[in-house]
PDB file of N, CA and C in Angstrom:
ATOM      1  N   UNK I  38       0.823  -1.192   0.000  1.00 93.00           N
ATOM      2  CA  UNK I  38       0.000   0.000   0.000  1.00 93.00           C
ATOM      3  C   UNK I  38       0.868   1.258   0.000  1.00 93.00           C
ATOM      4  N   UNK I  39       1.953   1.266   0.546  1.00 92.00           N
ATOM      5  CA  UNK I  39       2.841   2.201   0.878  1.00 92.00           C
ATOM      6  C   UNK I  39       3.122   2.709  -0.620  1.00 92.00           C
ATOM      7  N   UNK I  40       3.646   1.760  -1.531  1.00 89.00           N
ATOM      8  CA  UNK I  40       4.308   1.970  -2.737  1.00 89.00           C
ATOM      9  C   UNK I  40       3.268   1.784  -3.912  1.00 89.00           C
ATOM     10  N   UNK I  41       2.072   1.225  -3.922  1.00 89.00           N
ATOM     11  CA  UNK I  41       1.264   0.979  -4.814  1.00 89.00           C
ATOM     12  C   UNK I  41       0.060   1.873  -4.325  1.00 89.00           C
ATOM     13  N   UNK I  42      -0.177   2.019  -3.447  1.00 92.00           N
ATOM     14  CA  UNK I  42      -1.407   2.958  -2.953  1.00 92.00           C
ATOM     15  C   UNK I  42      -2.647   2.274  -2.690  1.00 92.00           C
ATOM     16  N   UNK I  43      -3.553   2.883  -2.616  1.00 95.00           N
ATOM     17  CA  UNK I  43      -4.766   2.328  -2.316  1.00 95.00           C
ATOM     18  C   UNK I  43      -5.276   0.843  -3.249  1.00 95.00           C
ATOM     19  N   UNK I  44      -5.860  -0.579  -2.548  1.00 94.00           N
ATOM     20  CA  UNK I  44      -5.565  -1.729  -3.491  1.00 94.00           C
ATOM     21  C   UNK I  44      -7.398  -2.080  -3.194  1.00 94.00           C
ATOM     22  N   UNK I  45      -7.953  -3.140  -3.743  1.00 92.00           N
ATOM     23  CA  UNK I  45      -8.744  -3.632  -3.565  1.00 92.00           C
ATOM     24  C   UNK I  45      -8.383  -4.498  -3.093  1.00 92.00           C
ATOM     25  N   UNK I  46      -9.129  -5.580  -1.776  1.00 89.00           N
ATOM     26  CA  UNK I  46      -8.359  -6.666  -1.558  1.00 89.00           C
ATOM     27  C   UNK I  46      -8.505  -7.705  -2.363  1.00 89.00           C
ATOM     28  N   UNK I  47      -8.602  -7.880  -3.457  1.00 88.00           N
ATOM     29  CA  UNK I  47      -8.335  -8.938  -4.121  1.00 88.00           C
ATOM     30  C   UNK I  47      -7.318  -8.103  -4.598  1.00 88.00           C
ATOM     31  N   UNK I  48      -7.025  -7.602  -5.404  1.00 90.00           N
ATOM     32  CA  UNK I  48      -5.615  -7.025  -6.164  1.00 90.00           C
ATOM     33  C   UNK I  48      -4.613  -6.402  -4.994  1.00 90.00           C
ATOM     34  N   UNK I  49      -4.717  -6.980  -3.720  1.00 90.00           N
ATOM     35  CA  UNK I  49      -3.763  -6.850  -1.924  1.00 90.00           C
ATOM     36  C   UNK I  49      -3.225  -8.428  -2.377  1.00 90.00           C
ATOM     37  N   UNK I  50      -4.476  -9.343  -2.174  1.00 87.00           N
ATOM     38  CA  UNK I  50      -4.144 -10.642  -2.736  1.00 87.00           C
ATOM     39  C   UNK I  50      -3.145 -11.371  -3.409  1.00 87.00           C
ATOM     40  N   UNK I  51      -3.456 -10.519  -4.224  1.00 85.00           N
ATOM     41  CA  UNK I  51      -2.808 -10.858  -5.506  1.00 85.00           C
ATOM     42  C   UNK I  51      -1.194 -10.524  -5.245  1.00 85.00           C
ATOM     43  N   UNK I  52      -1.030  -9.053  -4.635  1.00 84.00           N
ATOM     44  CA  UNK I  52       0.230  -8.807  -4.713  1.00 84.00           C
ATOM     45  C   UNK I  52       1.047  -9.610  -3.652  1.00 84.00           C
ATOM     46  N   UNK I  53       0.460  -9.933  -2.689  1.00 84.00           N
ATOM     47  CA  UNK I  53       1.074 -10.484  -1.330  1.00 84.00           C
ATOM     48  C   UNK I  53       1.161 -11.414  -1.806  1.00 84.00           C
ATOM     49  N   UNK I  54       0.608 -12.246  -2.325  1.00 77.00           N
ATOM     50  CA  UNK I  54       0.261 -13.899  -2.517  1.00 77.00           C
ATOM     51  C   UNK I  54      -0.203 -14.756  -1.120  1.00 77.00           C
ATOM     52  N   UNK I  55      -1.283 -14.343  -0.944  1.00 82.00           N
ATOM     53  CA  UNK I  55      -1.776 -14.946  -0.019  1.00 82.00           C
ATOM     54  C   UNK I  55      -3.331 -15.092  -0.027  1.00 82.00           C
ATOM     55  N   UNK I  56      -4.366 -15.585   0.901  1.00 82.00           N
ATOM     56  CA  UNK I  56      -5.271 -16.641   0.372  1.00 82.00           C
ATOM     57  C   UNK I  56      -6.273 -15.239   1.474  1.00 82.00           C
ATOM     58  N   UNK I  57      -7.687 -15.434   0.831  1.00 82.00           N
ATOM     59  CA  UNK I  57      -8.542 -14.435   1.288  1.00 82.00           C
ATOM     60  C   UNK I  57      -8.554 -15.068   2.950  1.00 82.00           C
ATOM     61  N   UNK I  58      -8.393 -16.056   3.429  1.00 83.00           N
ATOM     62  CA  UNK I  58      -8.740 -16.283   4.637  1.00 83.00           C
ATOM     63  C   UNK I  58      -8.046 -15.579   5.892  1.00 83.00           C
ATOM     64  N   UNK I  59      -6.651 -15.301   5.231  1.00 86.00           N
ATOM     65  CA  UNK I  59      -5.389 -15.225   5.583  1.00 86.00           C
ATOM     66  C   UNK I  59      -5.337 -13.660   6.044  1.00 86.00           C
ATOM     67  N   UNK I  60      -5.597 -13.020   4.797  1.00 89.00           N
ATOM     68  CA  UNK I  60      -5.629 -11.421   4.441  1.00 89.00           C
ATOM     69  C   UNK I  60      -6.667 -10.685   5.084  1.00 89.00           C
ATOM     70  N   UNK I  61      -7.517 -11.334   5.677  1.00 89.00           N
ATOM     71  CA  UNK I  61      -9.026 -10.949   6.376  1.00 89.00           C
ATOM     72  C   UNK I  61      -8.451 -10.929   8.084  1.00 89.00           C
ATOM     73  N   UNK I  62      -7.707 -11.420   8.060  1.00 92.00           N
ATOM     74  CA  UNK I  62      -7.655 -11.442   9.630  1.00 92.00           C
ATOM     75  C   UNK I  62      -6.509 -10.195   9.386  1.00 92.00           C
ATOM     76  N   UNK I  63      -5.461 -10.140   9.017  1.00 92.00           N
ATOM     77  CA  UNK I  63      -4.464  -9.043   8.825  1.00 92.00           C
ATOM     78  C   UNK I  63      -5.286  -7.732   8.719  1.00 92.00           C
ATOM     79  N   UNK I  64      -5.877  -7.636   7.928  1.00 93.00           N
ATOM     80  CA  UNK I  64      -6.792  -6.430   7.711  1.00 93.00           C
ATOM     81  C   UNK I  64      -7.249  -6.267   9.072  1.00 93.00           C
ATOM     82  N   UNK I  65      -7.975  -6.807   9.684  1.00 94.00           N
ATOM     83  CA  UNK I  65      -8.959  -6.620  10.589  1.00 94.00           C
ATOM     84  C   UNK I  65      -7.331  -6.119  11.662  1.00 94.00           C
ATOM     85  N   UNK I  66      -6.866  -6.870  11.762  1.00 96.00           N
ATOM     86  CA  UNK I  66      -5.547  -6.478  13.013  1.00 96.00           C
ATOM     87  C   UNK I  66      -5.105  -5.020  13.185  1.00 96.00           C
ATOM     88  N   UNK I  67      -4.517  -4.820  11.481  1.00 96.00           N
ATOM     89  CA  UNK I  67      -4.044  -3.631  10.995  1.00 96.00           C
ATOM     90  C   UNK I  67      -4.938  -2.536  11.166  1.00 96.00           C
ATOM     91  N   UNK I  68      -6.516  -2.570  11.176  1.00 97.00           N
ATOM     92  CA  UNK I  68      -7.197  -1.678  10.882  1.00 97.00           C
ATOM     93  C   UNK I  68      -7.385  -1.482  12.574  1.00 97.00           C
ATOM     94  N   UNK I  69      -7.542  -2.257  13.360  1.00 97.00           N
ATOM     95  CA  UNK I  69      -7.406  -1.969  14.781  1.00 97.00           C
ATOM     96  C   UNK I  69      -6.931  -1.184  15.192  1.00 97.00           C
ATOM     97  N   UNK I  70      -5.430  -0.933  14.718  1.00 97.00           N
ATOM     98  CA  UNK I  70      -4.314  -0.365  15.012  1.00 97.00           C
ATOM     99  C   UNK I  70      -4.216   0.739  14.737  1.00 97.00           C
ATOM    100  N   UNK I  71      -4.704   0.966  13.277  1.00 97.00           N
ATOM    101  CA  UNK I  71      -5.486   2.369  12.914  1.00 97.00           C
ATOM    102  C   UNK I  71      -4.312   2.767  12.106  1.00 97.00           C
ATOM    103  N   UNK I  72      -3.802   1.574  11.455  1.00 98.00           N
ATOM    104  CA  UNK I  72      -3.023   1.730  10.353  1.00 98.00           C
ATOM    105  C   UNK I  72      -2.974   1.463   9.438  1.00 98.00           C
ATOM    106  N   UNK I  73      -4.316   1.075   8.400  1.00 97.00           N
ATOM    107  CA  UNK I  73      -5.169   1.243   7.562  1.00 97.00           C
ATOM    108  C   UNK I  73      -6.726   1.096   7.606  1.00 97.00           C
ATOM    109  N   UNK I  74      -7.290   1.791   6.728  1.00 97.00           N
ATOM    110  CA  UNK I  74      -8.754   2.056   6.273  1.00 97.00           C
ATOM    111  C   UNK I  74      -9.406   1.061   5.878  1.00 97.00           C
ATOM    112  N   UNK I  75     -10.311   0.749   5.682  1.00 94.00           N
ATOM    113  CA  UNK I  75     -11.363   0.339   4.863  1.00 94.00           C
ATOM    114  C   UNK I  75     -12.211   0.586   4.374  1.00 94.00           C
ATOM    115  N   UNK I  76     -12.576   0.447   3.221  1.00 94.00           N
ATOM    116  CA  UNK I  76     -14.055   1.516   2.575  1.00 94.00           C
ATOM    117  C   UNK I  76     -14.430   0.900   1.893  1.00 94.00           C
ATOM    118  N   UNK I  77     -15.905   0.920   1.034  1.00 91.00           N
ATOM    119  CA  UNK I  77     -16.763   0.473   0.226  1.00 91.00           C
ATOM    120  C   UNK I  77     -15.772   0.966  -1.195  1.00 91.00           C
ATOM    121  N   UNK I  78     -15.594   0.190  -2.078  1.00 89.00           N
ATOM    122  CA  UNK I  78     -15.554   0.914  -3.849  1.00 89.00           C
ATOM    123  C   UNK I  78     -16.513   1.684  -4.318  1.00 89.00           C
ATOM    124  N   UNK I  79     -15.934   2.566  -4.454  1.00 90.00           N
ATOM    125  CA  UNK I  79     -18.025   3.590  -4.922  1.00 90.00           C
ATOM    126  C   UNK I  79     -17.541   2.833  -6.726  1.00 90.00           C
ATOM    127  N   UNK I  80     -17.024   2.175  -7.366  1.00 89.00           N
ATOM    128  CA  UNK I  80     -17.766   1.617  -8.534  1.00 89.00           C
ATOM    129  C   UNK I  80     -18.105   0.287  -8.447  1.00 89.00           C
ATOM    130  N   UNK I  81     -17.875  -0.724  -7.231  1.00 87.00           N
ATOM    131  CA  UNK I  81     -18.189  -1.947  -6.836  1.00 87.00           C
ATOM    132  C   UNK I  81     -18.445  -2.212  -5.373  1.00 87.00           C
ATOM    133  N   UNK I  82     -20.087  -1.626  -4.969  1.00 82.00           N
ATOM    134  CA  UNK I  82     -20.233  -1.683  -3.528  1.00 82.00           C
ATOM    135  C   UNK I  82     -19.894  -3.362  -2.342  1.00 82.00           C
ATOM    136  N   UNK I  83     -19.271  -3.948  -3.809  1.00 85.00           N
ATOM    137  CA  UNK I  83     -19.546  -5.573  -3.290  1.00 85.00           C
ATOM    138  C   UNK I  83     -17.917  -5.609  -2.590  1.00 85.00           C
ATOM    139  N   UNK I  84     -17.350  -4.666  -3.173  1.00 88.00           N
ATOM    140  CA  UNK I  84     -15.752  -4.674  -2.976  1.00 88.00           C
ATOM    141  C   UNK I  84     -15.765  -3.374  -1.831  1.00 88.00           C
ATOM    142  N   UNK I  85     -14.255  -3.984  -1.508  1.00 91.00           N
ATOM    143  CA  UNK I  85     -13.652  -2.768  -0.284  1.00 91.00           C
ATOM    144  C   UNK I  85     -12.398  -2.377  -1.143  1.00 91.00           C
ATOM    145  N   UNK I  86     -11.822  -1.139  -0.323  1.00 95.00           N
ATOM    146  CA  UNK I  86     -10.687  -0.492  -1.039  1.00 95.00           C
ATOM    147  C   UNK I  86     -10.176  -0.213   0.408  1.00 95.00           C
ATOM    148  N   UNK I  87      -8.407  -0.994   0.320  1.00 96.00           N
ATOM    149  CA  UNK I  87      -7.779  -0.443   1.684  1.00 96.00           C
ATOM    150  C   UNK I  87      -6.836   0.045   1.109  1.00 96.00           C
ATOM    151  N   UNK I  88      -6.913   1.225   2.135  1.00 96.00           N
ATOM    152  CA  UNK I  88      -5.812   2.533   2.400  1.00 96.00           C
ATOM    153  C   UNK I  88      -4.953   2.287   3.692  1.00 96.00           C
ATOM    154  N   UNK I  89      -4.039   2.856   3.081  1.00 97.00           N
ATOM    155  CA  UNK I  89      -2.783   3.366   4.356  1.00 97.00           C
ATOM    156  C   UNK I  89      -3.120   4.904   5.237  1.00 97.00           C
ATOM    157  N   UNK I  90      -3.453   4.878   6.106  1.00 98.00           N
ATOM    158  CA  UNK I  90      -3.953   6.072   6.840  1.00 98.00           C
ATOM    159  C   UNK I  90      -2.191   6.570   7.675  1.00 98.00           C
ATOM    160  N   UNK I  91      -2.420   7.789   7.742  1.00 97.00           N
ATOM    161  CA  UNK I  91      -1.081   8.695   8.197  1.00 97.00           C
ATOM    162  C   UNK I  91      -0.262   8.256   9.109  1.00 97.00           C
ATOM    163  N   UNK I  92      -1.238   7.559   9.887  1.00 98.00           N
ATOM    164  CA  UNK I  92      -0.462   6.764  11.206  1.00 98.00           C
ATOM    165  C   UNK I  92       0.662   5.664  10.460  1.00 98.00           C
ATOM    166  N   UNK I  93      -0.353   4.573   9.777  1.00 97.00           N
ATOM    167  CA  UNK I  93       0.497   3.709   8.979  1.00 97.00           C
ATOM    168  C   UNK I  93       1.261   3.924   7.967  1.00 97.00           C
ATOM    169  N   UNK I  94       1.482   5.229   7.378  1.00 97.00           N
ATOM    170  CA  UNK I  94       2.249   5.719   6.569  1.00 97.00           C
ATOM    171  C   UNK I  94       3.979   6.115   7.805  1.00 97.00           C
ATOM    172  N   UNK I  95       3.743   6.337   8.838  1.00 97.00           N
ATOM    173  CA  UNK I  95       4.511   7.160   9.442  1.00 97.00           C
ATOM    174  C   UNK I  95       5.261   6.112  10.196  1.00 97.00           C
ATOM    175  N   UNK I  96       4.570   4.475  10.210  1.00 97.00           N
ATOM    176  CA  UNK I  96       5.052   3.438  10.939  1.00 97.00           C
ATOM    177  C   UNK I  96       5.866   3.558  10.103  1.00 97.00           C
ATOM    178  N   UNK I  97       5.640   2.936   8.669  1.00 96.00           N
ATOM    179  CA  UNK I  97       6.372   2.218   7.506  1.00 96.00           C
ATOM    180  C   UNK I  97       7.728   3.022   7.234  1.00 96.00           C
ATOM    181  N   UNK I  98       7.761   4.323   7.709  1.00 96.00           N
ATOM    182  CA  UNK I  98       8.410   5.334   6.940  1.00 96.00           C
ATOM    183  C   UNK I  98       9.836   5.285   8.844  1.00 96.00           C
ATOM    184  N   UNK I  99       9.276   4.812   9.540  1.00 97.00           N
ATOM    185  CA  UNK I  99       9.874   4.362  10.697  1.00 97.00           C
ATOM    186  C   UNK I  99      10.853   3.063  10.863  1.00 97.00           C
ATOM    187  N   UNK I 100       9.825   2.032  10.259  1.00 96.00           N
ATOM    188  CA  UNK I 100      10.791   1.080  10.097  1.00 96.00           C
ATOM    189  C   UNK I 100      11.380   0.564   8.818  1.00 96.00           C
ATOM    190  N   UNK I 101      10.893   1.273   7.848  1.00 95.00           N
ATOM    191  CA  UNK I 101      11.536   1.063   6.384  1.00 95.00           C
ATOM    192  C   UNK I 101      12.960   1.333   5.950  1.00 95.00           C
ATOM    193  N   UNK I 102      13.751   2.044   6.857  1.00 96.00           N
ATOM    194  CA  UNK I 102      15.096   1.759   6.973  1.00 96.00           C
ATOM    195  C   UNK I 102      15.758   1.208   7.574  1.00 96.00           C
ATOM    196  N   UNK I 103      15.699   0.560   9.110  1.00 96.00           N
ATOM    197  CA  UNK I 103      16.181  -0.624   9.779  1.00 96.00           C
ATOM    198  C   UNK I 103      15.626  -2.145   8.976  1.00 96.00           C
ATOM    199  N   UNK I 104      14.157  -2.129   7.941  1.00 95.00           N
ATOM    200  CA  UNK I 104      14.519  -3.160   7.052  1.00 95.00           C
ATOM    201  C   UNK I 104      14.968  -3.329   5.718  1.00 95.00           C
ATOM    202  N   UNK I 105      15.675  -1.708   5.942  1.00 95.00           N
ATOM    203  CA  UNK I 105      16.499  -2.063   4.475  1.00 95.00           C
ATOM    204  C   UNK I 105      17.541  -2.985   4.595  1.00 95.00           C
ATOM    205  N   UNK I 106      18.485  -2.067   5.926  1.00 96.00           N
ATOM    206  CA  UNK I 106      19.898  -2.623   6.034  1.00 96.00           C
ATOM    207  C   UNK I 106      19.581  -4.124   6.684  1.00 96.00           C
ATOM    208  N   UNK I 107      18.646  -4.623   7.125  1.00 95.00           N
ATOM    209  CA  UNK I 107      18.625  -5.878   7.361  1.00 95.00           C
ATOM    210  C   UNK I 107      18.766  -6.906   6.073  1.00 95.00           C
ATOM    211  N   UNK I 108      17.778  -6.402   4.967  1.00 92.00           N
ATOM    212  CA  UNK I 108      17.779  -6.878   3.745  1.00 92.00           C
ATOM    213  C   UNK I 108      19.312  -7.172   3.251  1.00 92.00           C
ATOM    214  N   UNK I 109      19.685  -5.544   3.032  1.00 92.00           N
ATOM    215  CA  UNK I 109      21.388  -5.221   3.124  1.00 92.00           C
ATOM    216  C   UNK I 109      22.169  -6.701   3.573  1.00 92.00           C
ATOM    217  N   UNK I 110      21.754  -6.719   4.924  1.00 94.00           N
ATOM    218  CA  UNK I 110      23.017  -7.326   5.699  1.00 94.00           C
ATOM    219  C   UNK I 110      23.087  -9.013   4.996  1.00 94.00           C
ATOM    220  N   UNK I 111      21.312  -9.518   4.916  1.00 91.00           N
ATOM    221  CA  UNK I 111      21.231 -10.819   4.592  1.00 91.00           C
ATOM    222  C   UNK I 111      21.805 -11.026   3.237  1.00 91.00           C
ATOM    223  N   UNK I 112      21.526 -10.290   2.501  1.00 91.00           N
ATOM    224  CA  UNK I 112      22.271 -10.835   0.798  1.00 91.00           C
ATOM    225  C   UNK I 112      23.952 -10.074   0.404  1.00 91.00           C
ATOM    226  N   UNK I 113      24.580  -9.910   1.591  1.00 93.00           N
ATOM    227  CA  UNK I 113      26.009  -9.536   1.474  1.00 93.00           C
ATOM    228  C   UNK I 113      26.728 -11.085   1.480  1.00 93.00           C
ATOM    229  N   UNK I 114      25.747 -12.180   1.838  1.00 95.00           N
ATOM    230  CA  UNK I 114      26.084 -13.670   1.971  1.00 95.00           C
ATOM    231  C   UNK I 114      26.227 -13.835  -0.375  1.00 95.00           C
ATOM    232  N   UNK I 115      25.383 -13.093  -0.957  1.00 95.00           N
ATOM    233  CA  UNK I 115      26.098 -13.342  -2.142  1.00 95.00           C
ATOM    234  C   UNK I 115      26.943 -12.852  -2.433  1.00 95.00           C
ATOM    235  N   UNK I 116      27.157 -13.570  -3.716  1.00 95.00           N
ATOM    236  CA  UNK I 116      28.665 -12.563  -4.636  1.00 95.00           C
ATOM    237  C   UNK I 116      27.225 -11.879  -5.820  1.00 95.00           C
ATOM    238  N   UNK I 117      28.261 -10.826  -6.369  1.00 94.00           N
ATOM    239  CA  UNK I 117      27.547 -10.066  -7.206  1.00 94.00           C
ATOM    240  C   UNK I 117      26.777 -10.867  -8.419  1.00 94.00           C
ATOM    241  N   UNK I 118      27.048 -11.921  -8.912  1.00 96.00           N
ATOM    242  CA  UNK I 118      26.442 -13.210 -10.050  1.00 96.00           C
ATOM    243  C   UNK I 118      25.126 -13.637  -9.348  1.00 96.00           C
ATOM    244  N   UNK I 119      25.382 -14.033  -7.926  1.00 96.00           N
ATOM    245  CA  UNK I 119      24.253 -14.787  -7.285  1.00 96.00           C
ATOM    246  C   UNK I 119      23.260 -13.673  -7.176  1.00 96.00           C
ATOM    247  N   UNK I 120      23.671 -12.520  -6.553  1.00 93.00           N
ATOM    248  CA  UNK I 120      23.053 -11.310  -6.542  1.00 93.00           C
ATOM    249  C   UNK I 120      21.651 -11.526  -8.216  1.00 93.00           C
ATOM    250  N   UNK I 121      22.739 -11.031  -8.588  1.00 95.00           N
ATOM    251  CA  UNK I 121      22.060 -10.718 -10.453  1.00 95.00           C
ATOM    252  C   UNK I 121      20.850 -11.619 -10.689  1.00 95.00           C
ATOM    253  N   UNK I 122      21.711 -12.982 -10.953  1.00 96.00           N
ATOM    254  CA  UNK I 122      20.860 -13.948 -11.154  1.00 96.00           C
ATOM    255  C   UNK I 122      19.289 -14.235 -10.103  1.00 96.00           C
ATOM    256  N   UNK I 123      19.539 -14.132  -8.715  1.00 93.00           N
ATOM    257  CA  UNK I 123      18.287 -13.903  -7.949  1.00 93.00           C
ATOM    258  C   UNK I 123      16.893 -12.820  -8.320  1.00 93.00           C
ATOM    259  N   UNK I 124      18.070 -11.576  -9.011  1.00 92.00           N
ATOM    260  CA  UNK I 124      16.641 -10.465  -9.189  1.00 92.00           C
ATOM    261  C   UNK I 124      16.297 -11.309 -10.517  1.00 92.00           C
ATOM    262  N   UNK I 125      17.287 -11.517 -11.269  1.00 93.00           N
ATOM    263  CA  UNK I 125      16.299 -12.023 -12.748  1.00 93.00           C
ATOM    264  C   UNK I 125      15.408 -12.935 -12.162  1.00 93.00           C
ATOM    265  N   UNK I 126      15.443 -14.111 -11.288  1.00 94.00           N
ATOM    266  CA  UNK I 126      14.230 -14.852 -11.308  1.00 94.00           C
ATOM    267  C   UNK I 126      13.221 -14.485 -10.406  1.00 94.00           C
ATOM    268  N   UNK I 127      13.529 -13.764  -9.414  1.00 88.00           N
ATOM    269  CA  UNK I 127      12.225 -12.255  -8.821  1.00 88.00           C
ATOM    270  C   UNK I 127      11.714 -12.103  -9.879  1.00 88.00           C
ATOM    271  N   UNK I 128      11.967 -11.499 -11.060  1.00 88.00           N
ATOM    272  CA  UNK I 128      11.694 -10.755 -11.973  1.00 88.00           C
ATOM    273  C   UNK I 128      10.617 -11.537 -13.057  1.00 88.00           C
ATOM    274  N   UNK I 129      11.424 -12.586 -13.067  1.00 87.00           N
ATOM    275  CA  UNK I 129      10.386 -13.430 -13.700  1.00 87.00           C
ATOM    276  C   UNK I 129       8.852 -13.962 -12.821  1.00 87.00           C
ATOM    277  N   UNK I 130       9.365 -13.922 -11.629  1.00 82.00           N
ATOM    278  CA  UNK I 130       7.775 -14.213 -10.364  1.00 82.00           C
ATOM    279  C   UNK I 130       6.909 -12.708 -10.926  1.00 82.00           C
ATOM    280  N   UNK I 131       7.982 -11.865 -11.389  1.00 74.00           N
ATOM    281  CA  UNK I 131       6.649 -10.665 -11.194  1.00 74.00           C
ATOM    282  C   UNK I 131       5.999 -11.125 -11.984  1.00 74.00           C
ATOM    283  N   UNK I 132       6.411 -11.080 -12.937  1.00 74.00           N
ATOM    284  CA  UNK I 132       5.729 -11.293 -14.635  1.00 74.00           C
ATOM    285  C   UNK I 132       4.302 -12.351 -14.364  1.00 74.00           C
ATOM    286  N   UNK I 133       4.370 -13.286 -13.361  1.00 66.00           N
ATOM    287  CA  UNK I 133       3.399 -14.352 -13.271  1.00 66.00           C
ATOM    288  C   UNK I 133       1.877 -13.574 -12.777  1.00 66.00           C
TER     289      UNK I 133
END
């Protein structure tokens, strides 16, 4: 949500890869917390649209650099080939 913005939860779904049963309880947690929204789609009242509300913008923006350098720290275990080769086949998961 941070980087893509407001999602429907099926297209949340989709990006996380995870199963509606799964994503329903997260939502509900998160929205507790009051670190995202929920709302009706005004072009599909059957659908919801979740948002990142200021609070949860201000978490992410909190801990989004202690999990960079964590990221950082874990793939300094490659060499620059293994590196490469890993984003190409990321790259190919996007495409799916």
């Amino acid at each position: 949500l941070y980087n893509k913005g407001d999602l429907k939860i099926n297209e949340l779904i989709e990006k996380i890869l995870t199963t509606s049963g799964n994503i329903t309880v997260v939502i509900k947690n998160l929205e507790k917390e009051g670190l995202i929204q929920k709302s009706a789609d005004p072009k599909d009242k059957r659908s919801c649209i979740i948002s990142l509300t200021d609070k949860g913008k201000q978490y992410i923006e909190t801990i989004l650099p202690k999990h960079i350098d964590n990221i950082r720290s874990i793939f300094e275990v490659l060499s620059n080939e293994e590196k490469r080769v890993l984003k190409d086949i990321l790259k190919k998961f996007k495409t799916l």
